[in-house]
C-alpha cells in the first residue's frame, strides 16, 4: 500500500509517518465493478474502507410506514480519499448504511479486527485515528442533518453545536 496515498486521506492526514507505515502494512487494495455492494446496512462491520478512485453511494433504508415497503435513501456520495465503514471501529460493529459502487472503484481495505488490535495496542495511534473518525462521523451527521432540513424546507433552522 502506498504511504503517500494514506497521507493524503483525511482520516489519516497529519498522522506521524511511523504510524502510517503500521497502517499501510495492514491495508489491502481492492477493486470493484460498478454496482457492487461493498457492504449492507445491518451487517457485521468487518472492514474500514478508504476510497482511492471512483464513487460510492452510502444509502440508508427507510420504511415510510405507509405500506409501501422499505426504500433506499442516499445519505452521501463517497469520493476519492473518503473513509467509510467506520462502524468497523465503533461498537456494536454493525454497518449503519449500505455502500454501493457507482462506477468502478479502487479501495484501501482495513480488516476490522486487525485495525482495532493495532489501535488498542498503541494508544497514541488509536487516539489520533479515533479523533479523525469522530470528525468524519460529525461531518456525516451534519451533512445528513442538512439534507433532511432542506428536504423539509427548513434550511433556516440553526444547527446545534456542542
mmCIF file of C-alpha atoms in Angstrom:
data_model
loop_
_atom_site.group_PDB
_atom_site.id
_atom_site.type_symbol
_atom_site.label_atom_id
_atom_site.label_comp_id
_atom_site.label_asym_id
_atom_site.label_seq_id
_atom_site.Cartn_x
_atom_site.Cartn_y
_atom_site.Cartn_z
ATOM 1 C CA UNK A 1 0.000 0.000 0.000
ATOM 2 C CA UNK A 2 1.334 3.417 -0.962
ATOM 3 C CA UNK A 3 2.236 5.578 2.035
ATOM 4 C CA UNK A 4 1.619 8.818 0.122
ATOM 5 C CA UNK A 5 -1.935 7.730 -0.670
ATOM 6 C CA UNK A 6 -2.589 7.224 3.047
ATOM 7 C CA UNK A 7 -1.059 10.601 3.950
ATOM 8 C CA UNK A 8 -3.478 12.380 1.650
ATOM 9 C CA UNK A 9 -6.661 10.814 3.043
ATOM 10 C CA UNK A 10 -8.495 12.969 5.607
ATOM 11 C CA UNK A 11 -8.805 10.112 8.120
ATOM 12 C CA UNK A 12 -5.012 9.605 8.212
ATOM 13 C CA UNK A 13 -3.777 13.089 7.252
ATOM 14 C CA UNK A 14 -1.366 14.515 9.826
ATOM 15 C CA UNK A 15 -0.632 11.163 11.473
ATOM 16 C CA UNK A 16 3.054 10.504 12.079
ATOM 17 C CA UNK A 17 4.862 8.548 9.377
ATOM 18 C CA UNK A 18 5.877 5.725 11.727
ATOM 19 C CA UNK A 19 2.186 5.145 12.431
ATOM 20 C CA UNK A 20 1.274 5.423 8.758
ATOM 21 C CA UNK A 21 3.749 2.638 7.992
ATOM 22 C CA UNK A 22 1.994 0.391 10.511
ATOM 23 C CA UNK A 23 -1.358 1.214 8.952
ATOM 24 C CA UNK A 24 -0.036 0.664 5.423
ATOM 25 C CA UNK A 25 1.095 -2.825 6.420
ATOM 26 C CA UNK A 26 -2.473 -3.668 7.471
ATOM 27 C CA UNK A 27 -4.275 -2.309 4.448
ATOM 28 C CA UNK A 28 -5.096 -4.249 1.322
ATOM 29 C CA UNK A 29 -6.178 -2.922 -2.031
ATOM 30 C CA UNK A 30 -9.454 -3.968 -3.628
ATOM 31 C CA UNK A 31 -11.166 -3.162 -6.926
ATOM 32 C CA UNK A 32 -14.896 -3.470 -7.570
ATOM 33 C CA UNK A 33 -17.050 -3.002 -10.666
ATOM 34 C CA UNK A 34 -19.937 -0.548 -10.940
ATOM 35 C CA UNK A 35 -22.964 -1.669 -8.921
ATOM 36 C CA UNK A 36 -21.014 -3.829 -6.466
ATOM 37 C CA UNK A 37 -22.476 -3.807 -2.952
ATOM 38 C CA UNK A 38 -19.447 -3.380 -0.697
ATOM 39 C CA UNK A 39 -21.468 -3.887 2.474
ATOM 40 C CA UNK A 40 -25.083 -3.739 3.607
ATOM 41 C CA UNK A 41 -26.729 -1.836 6.413
ATOM 42 C CA UNK A 42 -27.018 -4.066 9.496
ATOM 43 C CA UNK A 43 -24.190 -6.431 8.537
ATOM 44 C CA UNK A 44 -21.267 -7.060 10.842
ATOM 45 C CA UNK A 45 -18.681 -4.347 10.151
ATOM 46 C CA UNK A 46 -15.659 -6.338 9.025
ATOM 47 C CA UNK A 47 -13.594 -3.543 7.446
ATOM 48 C CA UNK A 48 -12.902 0.174 7.231
ATOM 49 C CA UNK A 49 -12.600 1.436 3.646
ATOM 50 C CA UNK A 50 -10.832 4.372 2.075
ATOM 51 C CA UNK A 51 -11.781 5.238 -1.478
ATOM 52 C CA UNK A 52 -8.786 5.622 -3.800
ATOM 53 C CA UNK A 53 -10.731 6.176 -7.030
ATOM 54 C CA UNK A 54 -14.360 6.233 -8.105
ATOM 55 C CA UNK A 55 -17.544 7.000 -6.203
ATOM 56 C CA UNK A 56 -19.561 5.026 -3.669
ATOM 57 C CA UNK A 57 -23.172 5.656 -2.715
ATOM 58 C CA UNK A 58 -23.906 5.481 1.026
ATOM 59 C CA UNK A 59 -27.589 4.648 1.499
ATOM 60 C CA UNK A 60 -29.924 4.016 4.398
ATOM 61 C CA UNK A 61 -33.125 2.007 4.472
ATOM 62 C CA UNK A 62 -36.279 3.984 5.141
ATOM 63 C CA UNK A 63 -39.655 2.475 5.961
ATOM 64 C CA UNK A 64 -42.314 5.112 5.296
ATOM 65 C CA UNK A 65 -44.784 3.126 7.375
ATOM 66 C CA UNK A 66 -47.403 3.576 4.674
ATOM 67 C CA UNK A 67 -47.379 0.016 3.380
ATOM 68 C CA UNK A 68 -45.005 0.914 0.561
ATOM 69 C CA UNK A 69 -42.170 -1.150 1.968
ATOM 70 C CA UNK A 70 -38.601 -0.091 2.544
ATOM 71 C CA UNK A 71 -36.690 2.058 0.083
ATOM 72 C CA UNK A 72 -33.092 3.285 -0.043
ATOM 73 C CA UNK A 73 -32.221 6.955 0.502
ATOM 74 C CA UNK A 74 -28.776 8.231 -0.411
ATOM 75 C CA UNK A 75 -27.160 9.892 2.591
ATOM 76 C CA UNK A 76 -23.843 10.720 0.946
ATOM 77 C CA UNK A 77 -21.625 10.004 -2.043
ATOM 78 C CA UNK A 78 -18.095 8.990 -1.049
ATOM 79 C CA UNK A 79 -15.404 10.377 -3.332
ATOM 80 C CA UNK A 80 -11.637 9.961 -3.577
ATOM 81 C CA UNK A 81 -9.964 9.967 -0.155
ATOM 82 C CA UNK A 82 -13.198 9.411 1.778
ATOM 83 C CA UNK A 83 -13.248 6.845 4.578
ATOM 84 C CA UNK A 84 -16.431 4.856 5.096
ATOM 85 C CA UNK A 85 -17.427 1.825 7.094
ATOM 86 C CA UNK A 86 -16.333 3.486 10.352
ATOM 87 C CA UNK A 87 -18.635 1.089 12.195
ATOM 88 C CA UNK A 88 -15.707 -1.324 11.991
ATOM 89 C CA UNK A 89 -14.155 0.739 14.800
ATOM 90 C CA UNK A 90 -17.260 1.679 16.798
ATOM 91 C CA UNK A 91 -19.402 -0.775 18.770
ATOM 92 C CA UNK A 92 -21.676 -2.575 18.120
ATOM 93 C CA UNK A 93 -19.651 -3.037 14.892
ATOM 94 C CA UNK A 94 -22.682 -3.081 12.585
ATOM 95 C CA UNK A 95 -22.774 -1.036 9.395
ATOM 96 C CA UNK A 96 -25.317 1.790 9.576
ATOM 97 C CA UNK A 97 -25.514 2.294 5.798
ATOM 98 C CA UNK A 98 -25.248 0.305 2.578
ATOM 99 C CA UNK A 99 -22.241 1.088 0.365
ATOM 100 C CA UNK A 100 -22.573 0.540 -3.399
ATOM 101 C CA UNK A 101 -20.039 1.442 -6.087
ATOM 102 C CA UNK A 102 -21.462 3.944 -8.582
ATOM 103 C CA UNK A 103 -18.616 3.262 -11.006
ATOM 104 C CA UNK A 104 -15.521 1.067 -10.952
ATOM 105 C CA UNK A 105 -13.761 1.762 -7.642
ATOM 106 C CA UNK A 106 -10.370 1.191 -6.087
ATOM 107 C CA UNK A 107 -10.229 0.959 -2.303
ATOM 108 C CA UNK A 108 -7.902 0.536 0.632
ATOM 109 C CA UNK A 109 -9.434 -2.070 2.936
ATOM 110 C CA UNK A 110 -8.507 -2.384 6.612
ATOM 111 C CA UNK A 111 -9.718 -5.576 8.275
ATOM 112 C CA UNK A 112 -11.618 -4.517 11.405
ATOM 113 C CA UNK A 113 -10.128 -6.924 13.947
ATOM 114 C CA UNK A 114 -6.542 -6.245 12.895
ATOM 115 C CA UNK A 115 -7.102 -2.494 12.810
ATOM 116 C CA UNK A 116 -8.786 -2.471 16.237
ATOM 117 C CA UNK A 117 -5.928 -4.569 17.652
ATOM 118 C CA UNK A 118 -3.349 -2.107 16.294
ATOM 119 C CA UNK A 119 -5.256 0.900 17.642
ATOM 120 C CA UNK A 120 -5.749 -0.771 21.041
ATOM 121 C CA UNK A 121 -2.092 -1.786 21.308
ATOM 122 C CA UNK A 122 -0.782 1.714 20.505
ATOM 123 C CA UNK A 123 -2.831 4.193 22.498
ATOM 124 C CA UNK A 124 -1.345 7.270 20.809
ATOM 125 C CA UNK A 125 -2.107 5.945 17.336
ATOM 126 C CA UNK A 126 -5.561 4.832 18.481
ATOM 127 C CA UNK A 127 -6.307 8.289 19.856
ATOM 128 C CA UNK A 128 -5.127 10.033 16.689
ATOM 129 C CA UNK A 129 -7.175 7.791 14.407
ATOM 130 C CA UNK A 130 -10.282 7.932 16.590
ATOM 131 C CA UNK A 131 -10.155 11.754 16.613
ATOM 132 C CA UNK A 132 -10.194 11.645 12.813
ATOM 133 C CA UNK A 133 -13.022 9.092 12.795
ATOM 134 C CA UNK A 134 -15.038 11.236 15.238
ATOM 135 C CA UNK A 135 -14.612 14.198 12.899
ATOM 136 C CA UNK A 136 -15.743 12.048 9.965
ATOM 137 C CA UNK A 137 -18.851 10.958 11.882
ATOM 138 C CA UNK A 138 -19.633 14.548 12.871
ATOM 139 C CA UNK A 139 -19.322 15.729 9.264
ATOM 140 C CA UNK A 140 -21.531 12.896 8.014
ATOM 141 C CA UNK A 141 -24.175 13.697 10.657
ATOM 142 C CA UNK A 142 -24.076 17.393 9.762
ATOM 143 C CA UNK A 143 -24.445 16.534 6.078
ATOM 144 C CA UNK A 144 -27.387 14.223 6.822
ATOM 145 C CA UNK A 145 -28.999 16.832 9.054
ATOM 146 C CA UNK A 146 -28.714 19.499 6.354
ATOM 147 C CA UNK A 147 -30.113 17.099 3.771
ATOM 148 C CA UNK A 148 -33.146 16.331 5.943
ATOM 149 C CA UNK A 149 -33.757 20.004 6.715
ATOM 150 C CA UNK A 150 -33.539 21.048 3.071
ATOM 151 C CA UNK A 151 -35.950 18.276 2.027
ATOM 152 C CA UNK A 152 -38.457 19.630 4.523
ATOM 153 C CA UNK A 153 -37.928 23.271 3.559
ATOM 154 C CA UNK A 154 -36.396 24.021 6.959
ATOM 155 C CA UNK A 155 -32.945 25.128 5.843
ATOM 156 C CA UNK A 156 -33.143 28.251 8.044
ATOM 157 C CA UNK A 157 -33.169 26.239 11.272
ATOM 158 C CA UNK A 158 -29.850 26.899 13.107
ATOM 159 C CA UNK A 159 -27.650 23.887 13.636
ATOM 160 C CA UNK A 160 -26.687 22.662 17.078
ATOM 161 C CA UNK A 161 -23.066 22.965 18.099
ATOM 162 C CA UNK A 162 -21.638 21.114 21.070
#
